[in-house]
XYZ file of C-alpha atoms in Angstrom:
323
model
C -13.614 -30.996 32.590
C -12.172 -30.968 28.932
C -8.502 -31.367 28.201
C -6.688 -28.876 25.948
C -6.644 -31.296 23.143
C -10.312 -31.942 23.256
C -11.010 -28.166 23.338
C -8.682 -27.856 20.224
C -10.273 -30.619 18.392
C -13.804 -29.210 18.990
C -12.726 -25.671 17.838
C -10.902 -26.935 14.825
C -13.891 -28.960 13.432
C -14.566 -27.925 10.006
C -11.754 -25.527 9.652
C -9.004 -25.591 7.135
C -5.748 -27.085 8.225
C -3.975 -23.698 8.037
C -6.694 -22.152 10.153
C -6.551 -24.766 12.983
C -5.722 -23.498 16.468
C -2.611 -25.098 18.032
C 0.406 -24.515 20.245
C 3.014 -22.260 18.585
C 5.975 -24.650 19.258
C 5.973 -25.949 15.760
C 4.950 -22.720 13.861
C 6.625 -19.658 12.542
C 4.449 -16.602 12.850
C 5.323 -14.210 10.091
C 3.232 -11.266 8.761
C 3.847 -10.898 5.036
C 3.704 -7.522 3.300
C 2.705 -6.015 0.010
C 4.999 -3.611 -1.811
C 3.883 -0.033 -2.320
C 5.732 -0.109 -5.642
C 8.368 2.141 -4.418
C 11.603 0.468 -2.786
C 12.180 3.681 -0.728
C 8.647 3.761 0.694
C 8.935 0.035 1.414
C 12.154 0.755 3.283
C 10.638 3.527 5.202
C 7.225 1.943 6.099
C 7.718 -1.779 5.702
C 5.101 -1.770 2.991
C 1.463 -2.628 3.255
C 0.670 -5.283 5.789
C -1.242 -8.364 4.711
C -4.111 -9.606 6.820
C -5.351 -6.101 7.522
C -6.238 -2.578 6.566
C -3.932 -0.116 5.144
C -4.527 3.548 4.009
C -3.214 5.924 1.368
C -4.343 9.625 1.982
C -3.787 12.258 -0.522
C -5.632 14.943 -2.590
C -6.757 14.016 -6.075
C -4.117 13.780 -8.670
C -1.242 12.717 -6.432
C -0.929 9.104 -7.517
C -3.009 7.169 -4.951
C -4.764 4.930 -7.593
C -1.477 4.320 -9.409
C 0.292 3.440 -6.259
C -2.518 1.025 -5.322
C -2.095 -0.471 -8.849
C 1.547 -1.032 -8.224
C 0.571 -2.928 -4.949
C -1.859 -5.012 -7.150
C 1.008 -5.733 -9.478
C 3.088 -7.063 -6.546
C 0.242 -9.481 -5.423
C -0.436 -10.624 -9.019
C 3.393 -11.308 -9.374
C 3.070 -13.662 -6.435
C 0.268 -15.719 -8.260
C -2.756 -14.160 -6.394
C -5.795 -12.178 -7.645
C -6.273 -8.299 -7.178
C -9.783 -7.142 -6.423
C -10.207 -3.374 -7.280
C -13.485 -1.423 -6.297
C -13.159 1.579 -8.554
C -15.853 3.817 -7.093
C -14.197 6.784 -8.748
C -14.428 5.140 -12.152
C -11.053 6.434 -13.230
C -9.127 3.364 -14.263
C -8.799 2.423 -17.928
C -6.247 0.317 -19.983
C -3.911 3.292 -20.050
C -3.496 3.029 -16.299
C -3.119 -0.792 -16.506
C -0.550 -0.526 -19.164
C 1.660 2.254 -17.545
C 1.658 0.336 -14.128
C 2.206 -3.105 -15.711
C -0.976 -4.808 -14.684
C -1.681 -8.507 -15.795
C -5.470 -8.114 -16.258
C -5.867 -11.970 -16.231
C -5.545 -11.810 -12.426
C -7.322 -8.485 -11.931
C -11.136 -8.078 -10.967
C -12.188 -4.503 -11.649
C -15.670 -3.564 -10.179
C -17.182 -0.059 -11.043
C -20.082 1.195 -8.928
C -20.681 3.283 -5.912
C -23.224 1.589 -3.695
C -21.910 1.058 -0.159
C -23.854 -1.944 0.878
C -23.414 -3.709 -2.311
C -19.700 -3.164 -2.267
C -19.276 -4.310 1.330
C -21.269 -7.493 0.523
C -18.958 -8.171 -2.493
C -15.802 -7.253 -0.510
C -16.783 -9.708 2.172
C -17.299 -12.543 -0.390
C -13.981 -11.890 -2.040
C -12.210 -11.816 1.288
C -13.343 -15.414 1.707
C -11.630 -16.636 -1.512
C -8.286 -18.139 -1.061
C -6.930 -16.846 -4.422
C -7.430 -13.217 -3.551
C -4.359 -11.321 -2.292
C -5.464 -7.768 -2.215
C -8.834 -5.756 -2.066
C -8.564 -1.984 -2.848
C -11.323 0.543 -1.958
C -10.992 3.550 -4.270
C -12.002 5.494 -2.611
C -13.397 5.340 0.927
C -15.614 8.636 0.744
C -17.022 7.772 -2.671
C -19.302 4.829 -1.815
C -22.781 6.072 -0.817
C -25.380 4.141 1.237
C -28.616 3.276 -0.174
C -30.637 5.389 2.130
C -28.317 8.403 1.308
C -28.756 7.756 -2.448
C -32.389 7.665 -2.080
C -32.363 10.658 0.096
C -34.616 9.048 2.721
C -34.428 11.650 5.444
C -36.306 9.471 7.877
C -33.513 6.799 7.734
C -30.594 9.096 7.283
C -28.177 10.219 9.869
C -24.872 11.924 9.543
C -22.894 8.850 10.657
C -24.876 6.072 8.886
C -22.111 5.412 6.358
C -19.429 5.306 8.908
C -21.509 2.820 10.914
C -21.977 0.652 7.953
C -18.227 0.632 7.080
C -17.197 0.055 10.837
C -19.595 -2.906 11.214
C -18.699 -4.679 7.985
C -14.957 -3.946 7.799
C -14.408 -5.784 11.135
C -15.970 -8.910 9.398
C -13.940 -8.416 6.152
C -10.725 -7.847 8.043
C -11.503 -11.103 9.928
C -11.451 -12.935 6.698
C -8.337 -11.227 5.469
C -6.320 -12.015 8.565
C -6.885 -15.755 7.893
C -6.046 -15.551 4.302
C -3.327 -12.949 4.514
C -5.176 -10.452 2.178
C -4.069 -6.882 1.936
C -6.931 -4.427 2.440
C -6.044 -1.026 1.007
C -8.219 2.053 1.227
C -7.674 5.323 -0.598
C -8.591 8.448 1.351
C -8.461 12.154 1.514
C -8.890 14.503 4.435
C -11.850 16.676 5.201
C -11.936 19.537 7.476
C -13.666 19.300 10.947
C -15.352 22.615 11.710
C -15.566 21.623 15.448
C -11.711 21.913 15.694
C -10.791 25.502 16.110
C -7.038 25.111 16.827
C -4.366 22.729 15.633
C -4.839 20.298 12.831
C -8.527 20.203 11.941
C -8.135 17.416 9.277
C -10.023 14.076 9.732
C -10.849 11.028 7.837
C -14.376 10.592 6.690
C -16.340 7.417 7.217
C -15.502 6.625 10.756
C -13.010 5.999 13.563
C -12.700 2.356 12.602
C -9.898 3.266 10.256
C -7.631 4.572 13.105
C -8.183 1.354 15.119
C -7.797 -0.933 12.312
C -4.796 0.751 10.517
C -1.748 -1.251 9.809
C 0.103 1.187 7.523
C -0.948 4.816 7.058
C 0.839 6.838 4.392
C 0.201 10.591 3.727
C 1.109 11.822 0.327
C 1.369 15.462 -0.715
C 1.957 16.364 -4.404
C 4.701 18.947 -4.813
C 6.612 20.097 -8.003
C 6.309 18.828 -11.346
C 9.097 16.705 -13.049
C 9.823 17.608 -16.784
C 11.957 15.671 -19.306
C 14.532 17.327 -21.411
C 11.732 18.556 -23.880
C 9.807 20.208 -21.142
C 7.188 17.393 -21.170
C 5.488 16.483 -17.726
C 6.659 13.048 -16.875
C 5.801 12.916 -13.099
C 5.891 14.822 -9.905
C 7.658 14.861 -6.456
C 5.645 13.571 -3.483
C 6.295 14.540 0.101
C 5.632 11.353 2.196
C 4.749 11.064 5.862
C 4.419 7.745 7.607
C 1.725 8.095 10.037
C 1.406 4.663 11.229
C 3.309 1.433 10.435
C 3.295 -2.009 12.029
C 6.207 -3.075 9.873
C 8.925 -0.564 10.615
C 10.026 2.118 12.962
C 8.789 5.520 11.973
C 8.587 9.178 12.861
C 5.249 10.727 12.008
C 6.563 14.258 11.860
C 9.433 13.534 9.371
C 8.860 14.274 5.776
C 10.564 12.327 2.887
C 10.438 12.987 -0.781
C 10.219 10.743 -3.643
C 9.755 10.931 -7.341
C 6.676 9.641 -8.965
C 6.533 8.987 -12.732
C 3.615 8.689 -15.016
C 5.092 5.562 -16.604
C 5.899 2.867 -14.054
C 5.553 4.833 -11.003
C 8.971 4.789 -9.314
C 12.587 4.408 -10.570
C 13.922 1.440 -8.690
C 17.582 2.011 -9.294
C 17.478 5.636 -8.076
C 15.604 4.686 -4.890
C 17.756 1.797 -4.190
C 20.841 3.998 -4.614
C 19.317 6.221 -1.907
C 18.714 3.296 0.372
C 22.339 1.951 -0.216
C 23.689 5.330 0.972
C 21.328 5.560 3.952
C 22.126 2.199 5.150
C 25.928 2.897 4.642
C 26.290 -0.273 2.247
C 27.626 2.530 -0.032
C 29.535 5.244 1.971
C 29.205 8.864 0.997
C 32.134 11.016 2.004
C 32.048 14.547 0.595
C 31.538 14.304 -3.072
C 32.649 10.594 -3.294
C 30.582 7.399 -2.958
C 32.606 4.074 -2.094
C 30.949 0.615 -2.331
C 31.856 -2.963 -2.961
C 31.172 -4.406 -6.420
C 30.184 -7.930 -7.475
C 33.868 -8.905 -7.511
C 34.395 -7.661 -3.966
C 36.552 -4.631 -5.077
C 35.928 -1.379 -3.604
C 34.834 1.252 -6.172
C 34.860 5.106 -5.637
C 32.699 7.213 -7.785
C 32.493 10.912 -7.658
C 28.901 12.166 -7.178
C 25.507 10.311 -6.431
C 24.443 10.797 -10.050
C 27.454 8.848 -11.184
C 26.856 6.292 -8.690
C 23.383 5.844 -10.064
C 24.675 5.686 -13.685
C 27.022 3.062 -12.654
C 24.315 0.871 -11.157
C 22.326 1.162 -14.335
C 25.224 0.161 -16.449
C 26.389 -2.688 -14.067
C 23.264 -4.739 -13.089
C 25.549 -7.307 -11.465
C 26.825 -4.686 -9.097
C 23.261 -3.297 -8.440
C 21.968 -6.928 -7.623
C 25.021 -7.631 -5.360
C 24.235 -4.389 -3.334
C 20.597 -5.440 -2.993
C 21.704 -8.738 -1.611
C 23.441 -6.889 1.275
C 20.152 -5.425 2.374
C 18.963 -8.748 3.351
């Protein structure tokens, strides 16, 4: 019979040191996260979990691609590489500029062949430098047999089967390298559901079982500037699943998404400060400690936000209280 040390030695042969099996007594097990680009969405959901699959669901024009670019920006800021499968072919320099993407650490791939994409994603998931792989979007990638319209080989579930089989392997590599996998999706209607919510996600049930963070976005009213130019829109947000934070799948939150930069961080942090009672709102007044430990009282949330913009030391001090 083998001892535990002998078993561990055998299993760890050829592995990287960080992948070795061992007793947990000398290890901290911490799951890291990638920002959604929105402080408020991160506060609600915990952000996108690394080492697994995450999903953004929304109709076209809601900001899915832009938000996924903000996640890429967060990964790049940490010294990692972002890999983006742009099946929809919508990204260009205007996107990269508006969302602040450093293209030096950004791999942009444009094609729609499912098997080729999955082969490439599996290869990238084995690269230590990669921090995020984005699939934009899950329904757009077509299997070779579907593209060739080979009826004898085609079944209604062939693409779901290919996704399900390969994503298990890709996620396995992502787990060991702390890579964030992010799929962009939209609902389709299931004609077999006669009552209740008949929306479903195309390309297979694997998404539900592998999901770490699932954020549902609905585009609402347009945001205009003082000259009546469109500068963004409001999003209704539902957190359908989160392994990083407590959540209520029925609750709806609203955030403002802007064409330039995505989200206004000071506005969103002001909201977080009030909800966590770091800044206490009573009637029309907001009370909070400043960087000099003095209590400040300001009338109105708009004035509170204005104060944070004009006093970055106070803003940073309040952010530190969230830790």
